[in-house]
PDB file of C-alpha atoms in Angstrom:
ATOM      1  CA  MET D   1      26.477 -11.120  87.690  1.00 50.00           C
ATOM      2  CA  LYS D   2      29.242 -13.531  88.107  1.00 47.00           C
ATOM      3  CA  ALA D   3      29.610 -17.382  88.769  1.00 42.00           C
ATOM      4  CA  ILE D   4      26.001 -19.679  88.749  1.00 40.00           C
ATOM      5  CA  ARG D   5      24.380 -17.921  86.080  1.00 39.00           C
ATOM      6  CA  GLY D   6      28.049 -17.827  84.202  1.00 41.00           C
ATOM      7  CA  ARG D   7      30.115 -15.409  84.871  1.00 43.00           C
ATOM      8  CA  ALA D   8      33.828 -16.101  83.371  1.00 40.00           C
ATOM      9  CA  GLY D   9      35.525 -14.000  86.652  1.00 40.00           C
ATOM     10  CA  ALA D  10      34.199 -16.583  88.784  1.00 42.00           C
ATOM     11  CA  GLU D  11      35.520 -20.112  87.131  1.00 40.00           C
ATOM     12  CA  ARG D  12      34.737 -23.316  88.641  1.00 40.00           C
ATOM     13  CA  ALA D  13      38.253 -23.407  88.903  1.00 38.00           C
ATOM     14  CA  VAL D  14      40.817 -21.251  90.498  1.00 38.00           C
ATOM     15  CA  THR D  15      43.677 -22.603  88.435  1.00 37.00           C
ATOM     16  CA  ARG D  16      44.558 -21.737  84.559  1.00 39.00           C
ATOM     17  CA  SER D  17      45.541 -25.058  83.781  1.00 37.00           C
ATOM     18  CA  THR D  18      43.426 -28.487  82.940  1.00 39.00           C
ATOM     19  CA  LEU D  19      42.818 -30.401  86.396  1.00 38.00           C
ATOM     20  CA  THR D  20      45.047 -33.409  86.285  1.00 38.00           C
ATOM     21  CA  VAL D  21      43.416 -36.517  88.607  1.00 40.00           C
ATOM     22  CA  ASP D  22      45.553 -39.421  90.051  1.00 43.00           C
ATOM     23  CA  CYS D  23      43.068 -42.099  89.098  1.00 42.00           C
ATOM     24  CA  ALA D  24      44.488 -44.858  90.560  1.00 43.00           C
ATOM     25  CA  GLY D  25      41.965 -46.692  91.994  1.00 40.00           C
ATOM     26  CA  ARG D  26      39.532 -44.063  91.353  1.00 45.00           C
ATOM     27  CA  ARG D  27      36.822 -45.509  89.050  1.00 44.00           C
ATOM     28  CA  GLY D  28      34.342 -43.416  90.180  1.00 47.00           C
ATOM     29  CA  ILE D  29      36.573 -40.236  89.665  1.00 43.00           C
ATOM     30  CA  LEU D  30      37.666 -41.621  86.396  1.00 46.00           C
ATOM     31  CA  HIS D  31      34.163 -42.399  85.074  1.00 50.00           C
ATOM     32  CA  GLY D  32      32.859 -38.550  86.473  1.00 52.00           C
ATOM     33  CA  VAL D  33      35.554 -36.890  84.411  1.00 54.00           C
ATOM     34  CA  GLN D  34      34.903 -38.796  81.162  1.00 59.00           C
ATOM     35  CA  ASP D  35      31.011 -38.047  81.763  1.00 61.00           C
ATOM     36  CA  SER D  36      31.751 -34.328  82.822  1.00 69.00           C
ATOM     37  CA  ALA D  37      29.811 -31.656  81.052  1.00 83.00           C
ATOM     38  CA  ARG D  38      31.357 -29.234  78.186  1.00 89.00           C
ATOM     39  CA  THR D  39      30.608 -25.637  78.923  1.00 89.00           C
ATOM     40  CA  GLN D  40      32.363 -22.382  76.987  1.00 93.00           C
ATOM     41  CA  ARG D  41      31.486 -18.862  77.987  1.00 92.00           C
ATOM     42  CA  ILE D  42      32.821 -15.371  76.993  1.00 97.00           C
ATOM     43  CA  GLY D  43      32.626 -12.616  79.559  1.00 98.00           C
ATOM     44  CA  ALA D  44      33.740  -9.049  79.302  1.00 98.00           C
ATOM     45  CA  TYR D  45      35.615  -7.589  82.281  1.00 98.00           C
ATOM     46  CA  ALA D  46      36.983  -3.946  83.293  1.00 98.00           C
ATOM     47  CA  VAL D  47      40.377  -3.354  84.095  1.00 98.00           C
ATOM     48  CA  VAL D  48      40.292  -0.380  86.628  1.00 98.00           C
ATOM     49  CA  ILE D  49      43.262   1.789  88.009  1.00 97.00           C
ATOM     50  CA  ARG D  50      43.271   4.649  89.654  1.00 95.00           C
ATOM     51  CA  ASP D  51      46.069   6.189  92.048  1.00 94.00           C
ATOM     52  CA  ASP D  52      48.153   2.864  91.810  1.00 95.00           C
ATOM     53  CA  ALA D  53      44.807   0.758  93.020  1.00 97.00           C
ATOM     54  CA  LEU D  54      43.160  -1.668  91.224  1.00 97.00           C
ATOM     55  CA  LEU D  55      39.260  -1.932  91.892  1.00 98.00           C
ATOM     56  CA  LEU D  56      38.104  -5.172  92.699  1.00 98.00           C
ATOM     57  CA  THR D  57      34.436  -7.118  93.125  1.00 98.00           C
ATOM     58  CA  ARG D  58      34.127 -10.392  96.356  1.00 97.00           C
ATOM     59  CA  ILE D  59      32.138 -12.823  94.781  1.00 96.00           C
ATOM     60  CA  SER D  60      29.052 -13.835  96.873  1.00 95.00           C
ATOM     61  CA  ALA D  61      27.925 -16.925  98.716  1.00 93.00           C
ATOM     62  CA  LEU D  62      25.645 -17.041  95.871  1.00 91.00           C
ATOM     63  CA  GLY D  63      28.891 -17.204  93.348  1.00 88.00           C
ATOM     64  CA  TYR D  64      31.510 -19.620  92.943  1.00 83.00           C
ATOM     65  CA  PRO D  65      34.433 -19.720  94.518  1.00 87.00           C
ATOM     66  CA  PRO D  66      33.047 -17.314  97.352  1.00 93.00           C
ATOM     67  CA  GLY D  67      35.079 -15.042  98.924  1.00 95.00           C
ATOM     68  CA  TRP D  68      37.519 -14.814  96.082  1.00 95.00           C
ATOM     69  CA  TRP D  69      38.058 -11.285  94.837  1.00 97.00           C
ATOM     70  CA  ALA D  70      37.612 -10.734  90.929  1.00 98.00           C
ATOM     71  CA  LEU D  71      37.391  -8.158  88.233  1.00 98.00           C
ATOM     72  CA  PRO D  72      34.342  -6.746  87.639  1.00 98.00           C
ATOM     73  CA  GLY D  73      32.141  -8.002  84.829  1.00 98.00           C
ATOM     74  CA  GLY D  74      30.482 -10.816  83.772  1.00 96.00           C
ATOM     75  CA  GLY D  75      29.162 -12.835  80.647  1.00 95.00           C
ATOM     76  CA  ILE D  76      28.287 -11.425  77.512  1.00 97.00           C
ATOM     77  CA  ASP D  77      24.187 -12.019  76.828  1.00 96.00           C
ATOM     78  CA  GLN D  78      22.955 -13.613  73.624  1.00 95.00           C
ATOM     79  CA  GLY D  79      23.046 -10.516  71.306  1.00 97.00           C
ATOM     80  CA  GLU D  80      24.775  -8.068  73.285  1.00 97.00           C
ATOM     81  CA  SER D  81      27.774  -6.591  72.293  1.00 97.00           C
ATOM     82  CA  PRO D  82      30.898  -7.179  74.543  1.00 97.00           C
ATOM     83  CA  SER D  83      31.420  -3.304  75.172  1.00 96.00           C
ATOM     84  CA  ALA D  84      27.838  -3.062  76.049  1.00 97.00           C
ATOM     85  CA  ALA D  85      28.130  -6.374  78.120  1.00 98.00           C
ATOM     86  CA  LEU D  86      30.892  -4.776  80.379  1.00 98.00           C
ATOM     87  CA  VAL D  87      29.387  -1.409  80.743  1.00 98.00           C
ATOM     88  CA  ARG D  88      26.196  -3.250  82.130  1.00 97.00           C
ATOM     89  CA  GLU D  89      28.000  -5.596  84.547  1.00 97.00           C
ATOM     90  CA  LEU D  90      30.382  -2.640  85.825  1.00 98.00           C
ATOM     91  CA  TYR D  91      27.505  -0.307  86.851  1.00 98.00           C
ATOM     92  CA  GLU D  92      25.624  -3.393  88.477  1.00 97.00           C
ATOM     93  CA  GLU D  93      28.843  -4.766  90.204  1.00 98.00           C
ATOM     94  CA  THR D  94      30.184  -1.288  91.142  1.00 98.00           C
ATOM     95  CA  GLY D  95      27.606   1.628  90.218  1.00 98.00           C
ATOM     96  CA  LEU D  96      30.384   3.136  87.983  1.00 98.00           C
ATOM     97  CA  VAL D  97      29.521   4.461  84.337  1.00 97.00           C
ATOM     98  CA  PRO D  98      32.796   4.617  82.354  1.00 97.00           C
ATOM     99  CA  ARG D  99      34.021   7.578  80.253  1.00 96.00           C
ATOM    100  CA  SER D 100      36.236   5.269  77.919  1.00 96.00           C
ATOM    101  CA  VAL D 101      37.160   1.612  77.541  1.00 96.00           C
ATOM    102  CA  ARG D 102      39.790  -0.390  75.342  1.00 97.00           C
ATOM    103  CA  LEU D 103      40.157  -4.008  74.688  1.00 97.00           C
ATOM    104  CA  VAL D 104      43.666  -4.782  75.720  1.00 98.00           C
ATOM    105  CA  ASP D 105      43.996  -8.438  76.089  1.00 98.00           C
ATOM    106  CA  VAL D 106      42.279 -12.115  76.273  1.00 98.00           C
ATOM    107  CA  HIS D 107      42.662 -14.705  79.036  1.00 98.00           C
ATOM    108  CA  ASP D 108      41.538 -17.857  79.435  1.00 97.00           C
ATOM    109  CA  VAL D 109      40.927 -20.798  81.486  1.00 94.00           C
ATOM    110  CA  HIS D 110      40.836 -24.370  81.142  1.00 94.00           C
ATOM    111  CA  THR D 111      39.617 -26.908  83.950  1.00 89.00           C
ATOM    112  CA  VAL D 112      37.808 -30.257  84.640  1.00 89.00           C
ATOM    113  CA  ALA D 113      36.780 -30.081  88.518  1.00 83.00           C
ATOM    114  CA  PRO D 114      33.464 -30.608  90.169  1.00 78.00           C
ATOM    115  CA  GLY D 115      31.062 -27.832  89.364  1.00 66.00           C
ATOM    116  CA  ARG D 116      27.204 -27.688  90.585  1.00 61.00           C
ATOM    117  CA  GLY D 117      25.970 -30.570  92.047  1.00 65.00           C
ATOM    118  CA  ASP D 118      29.588 -31.832  92.513  1.00 70.00           C
ATOM    119  CA  GLN D 119      29.216 -33.100  88.691  1.00 76.00           C
ATOM    120  CA  TYR D 120      32.459 -32.964  87.093  1.00 82.00           C
ATOM    121  CA  GLU D 121      32.531 -29.650  84.808  1.00 84.00           C
ATOM    122  CA  ASP D 122      35.147 -29.532  81.685  1.00 91.00           C
ATOM    123  CA  TYR D 123      34.967 -25.694  81.600  1.00 89.00           C
ATOM    124  CA  HIS D 124      36.204 -23.416  79.379  1.00 94.00           C
ATOM    125  CA  GLY D 125      35.914 -19.289  80.102  1.00 94.00           C
ATOM    126  CA  ILE D 126      37.183 -17.105  77.527  1.00 97.00           C
ATOM    127  CA  HIS D 127      38.099 -13.331  79.430  1.00 98.00           C
ATOM    128  CA  LEU D 128      37.739 -10.094  77.116  1.00 98.00           C
ATOM    129  CA  LEU D 129      39.966  -7.456  79.320  1.00 98.00           C
ATOM    130  CA  TYR D 130      39.054  -3.852  78.830  1.00 98.00           C
ATOM    131  CA  ALA D 131      41.268  -0.968  80.205  1.00 98.00           C
ATOM    132  CA  VAL D 132      38.486   1.311  81.615  1.00 98.00           C
ATOM    133  CA  ASP D 133      38.589   4.756  82.879  1.00 97.00           C
ATOM    134  CA  VAL D 134      35.721   6.023  85.290  1.00 96.00           C
ATOM    135  CA  PRO D 135      35.168   9.261  86.716  1.00 95.00           C
ATOM    136  CA  ALA D 136      37.055  10.366  89.651  1.00 93.00           C
ATOM    137  CA  ASP D 137      34.179  11.834  91.619  1.00 94.00           C
ATOM    138  CA  GLN D 138      32.413   8.626  91.181  1.00 93.00           C
ATOM    139  CA  THR D 139      32.136   5.925  94.399  1.00 96.00           C
ATOM    140  CA  PRO D 140      32.035   2.365  93.915  1.00 98.00           C
ATOM    141  CA  ARG D 141      28.875   0.471  95.217  1.00 98.00           C
ATOM    142  CA  VAL D 142      27.300  -2.855  94.593  1.00 98.00           C
ATOM    143  CA  VAL D 143      23.840  -1.839  92.632  1.00 97.00           C
ATOM    144  CA  GLU D 144      22.636  -5.048  91.819  1.00 95.00           C
ATOM    145  CA  ARG D 145      21.284  -6.777  95.741  1.00 91.00           C
ATOM    146  CA  ASP D 146      20.991 -10.480  95.781  1.00 91.00           C
ATOM    147  CA  GLY D 147      23.841 -11.282  93.019  1.00 93.00           C
ATOM    148  CA  THR D 148      26.712 -12.895  93.062  1.00 93.00           C
ATOM    149  CA  THR D 149      28.733  -9.632  94.325  1.00 97.00           C
ATOM    150  CA  ASP D 150      28.640  -8.695  97.597  1.00 97.00           C
ATOM    151  CA  ALA D 151      31.560  -6.085  97.985  1.00 97.00           C
ATOM    152  CA  VAL D 152      33.775  -3.807  95.767  1.00 98.00           C
ATOM    153  CA  ARG D 153      36.590  -2.162  96.913  1.00 97.00           C
ATOM    154  CA  TRP D 154      40.111  -0.438  95.585  1.00 97.00           C
ATOM    155  CA  VAL D 155      42.962  -2.622  96.452  1.00 96.00           C
ATOM    156  CA  GLU D 156      46.522  -0.875  96.232  1.00 96.00           C
ATOM    157  CA  LEU D 157      48.915  -2.516  94.036  1.00 96.00           C
ATOM    158  CA  ALA D 158      51.357  -2.758  96.383  1.00 94.00           C
ATOM    159  CA  GLU D 159      48.985  -4.742  98.512  1.00 94.00           C
ATOM    160  CA  LEU D 160      48.387  -7.283  95.527  1.00 95.00           C
ATOM    161  CA  ALA D 161      51.806  -8.157  95.445  1.00 91.00           C
ATOM    162  CA  ARG D 162      52.635 -11.566  95.662  1.00 85.00           C
ATOM    163  CA  GLU D 163      55.010 -11.481  98.624  1.00 83.00           C
ATOM    164  CA  ASN D 164      51.955  -9.319 100.536  1.00 84.00           C
ATOM    165  CA  LEU D 165      49.043 -11.470  99.558  1.00 80.00           C
ATOM    166  CA  ALA D 166      48.985 -13.801 102.246  1.00 77.00           C
ATOM    167  CA  SER D 167      49.338 -11.182 104.936  1.00 78.00           C
ATOM    168  CA  ALA D 168      46.411  -9.431 103.087  1.00 80.00           C
ATOM    169  CA  GLY D 169      44.349 -12.424 103.204  1.00 85.00           C
ATOM    170  CA  LEU D 170      43.008 -11.975  99.573  1.00 91.00           C
ATOM    171  CA  ALA D 171      42.173 -14.902  97.528  1.00 94.00           C
ATOM    172  CA  LEU D 172      42.738 -13.806  93.753  1.00 96.00           C
ATOM    173  CA  LEU D 173      41.335 -15.706  90.682  1.00 95.00           C
ATOM    174  CA  PRO D 174      43.594 -16.440  87.895  1.00 95.00           C
ATOM    175  CA  VAL D 175      42.244 -13.659  85.728  1.00 97.00           C
ATOM    176  CA  VAL D 176      43.334 -11.033  88.379  1.00 97.00           C
ATOM    177  CA  GLU D 177      46.768 -12.552  88.601  1.00 96.00           C
ATOM    178  CA  HIS D 178      47.248 -12.074  84.848  1.00 97.00           C
ATOM    179  CA  VAL D 179      46.188  -8.597  84.935  1.00 98.00           C
ATOM    180  CA  LEU D 180      48.859  -7.974  87.559  1.00 96.00           C
ATOM    181  CA  ALA D 181      51.723  -9.454  85.570  1.00 95.00           C
ATOM    182  CA  ARG D 182      50.990  -6.957  82.827  1.00 96.00           C
ATOM    183  CA  VAL D 183      49.314  -4.214  84.810  1.00 96.00           C
ATOM    184  CA  ASP D 184      51.441  -1.219  82.581  1.00 95.00           C
ATOM    185  CA  GLN D 185      49.272  -2.595  79.551  1.00 96.00           C
ATOM    186  CA  PHE D 186      46.180  -1.204  81.299  1.00 96.00           C
ATOM    187  CA  ALA D 187      47.168   2.346  81.234  1.00 91.00           C
ATOM    188  CA  ILE D 188      44.350   4.660  80.633  1.00 84.00           C
ATOM    189  CA  GLY D 189      44.937   7.513  77.816  1.00 69.00           C
ATOM    190  CA  ALA D 190      46.652   5.068  75.461  1.00 59.00           C
ATOM    191  CA  ALA D 191      45.661   5.021  71.590  1.00 51.00           C
ATOM    192  CA  GLY D 192      42.692   3.016  70.856  1.00 56.00           C
ATOM    193  CA  ASP D 193      40.810   4.157  74.111  1.00 62.00           C
ATOM    194  CA  THR D 194      36.960   4.867  73.144  1.00 66.00           C
ATOM    195  CA  ASP D 195      34.086   7.011  74.696  1.00 66.00           C
ATOM    196  CA  VAL D 196      31.183   4.928  75.508  1.00 65.00           C
ATOM    197  CA  PRO D 197      27.513   5.915  76.623  1.00 55.00           C
ATOM    198  CA  GLY D 198      26.239   4.767  80.150  1.00 55.00           C
ATOM    199  CA  PRO D 199      24.411   1.687  80.896  1.00 59.00           C
ATOM    200  CA  GLY D 200      20.480   1.679  79.332  1.00 52.00           C
ATOM    201  CA  ALA D 201      21.874   2.296  76.036  1.00 46.00           C
ATOM    202  CA  GLY D 202      21.517  -0.999  74.865  1.00 41.00           C
ATOM    203  CA  ALA D 203      23.333  -3.654  72.710  1.00 38.00           C
ATOM    204  CA  GLY D 204      24.023  -0.413  70.498  1.00 36.00           C
ATOM    205  CA  ILE D 205      26.976   0.608  72.544  1.00 38.00           C
ATOM    206  CA  GLN D 206      29.698   0.049  70.463  1.00 38.00           C
ATOM    207  CA  ASN D 207      34.001   0.798  70.337  1.00 45.00           C
ATOM    208  CA  SER D 208      36.586   0.445  67.690  1.00 40.00           C
ATOM    209  CA  THR D 209      37.776  -2.499  69.316  1.00 44.00           C
ATOM    210  CA  ALA D 210      34.989  -4.976  70.446  1.00 46.00           C
TER     211      ALA D 210
END
């Protein structure tokens, strides 16, 4: 579950910085920015690395921006713990059940850009980034049908290097680029990794970092 109903990885804009608009002669744009709706959203996201490959999900036509690649994860529901949201979203988008999770980093994006209905939206997305370990015998597959994820795949880290992205034809959300710049921090087996139960355990899922 990623964008339209609130997916942090599919931000309404694909930049970390606030959009700057040239307002000369554009009173309509100025008015739109001033009247933009303000939205802040917190989500939990899985950084899953195996054999020098990163697990990514592709945003469907129901999400935004369609065709871009993101981290598995999504918004935290009311009353839900971040780690429970992580486990739920990971299963819905990849069919994988984690063995352990560790909160590593927090990323955010703030944009003012056209959103739903072409109305300007002042959007602030906050992304809790977890290092996640999954069993080697699990094969990723999209479980949730008619959602905002339509594909999941392992992508070699070498393919995701900035100099190779153009030839690979992959469009990455800023949160993915953020992770790639500090990928060593998400190594599995570091102190703080916490075992978690599988999906269905509900909001009672807890760990020492969430």
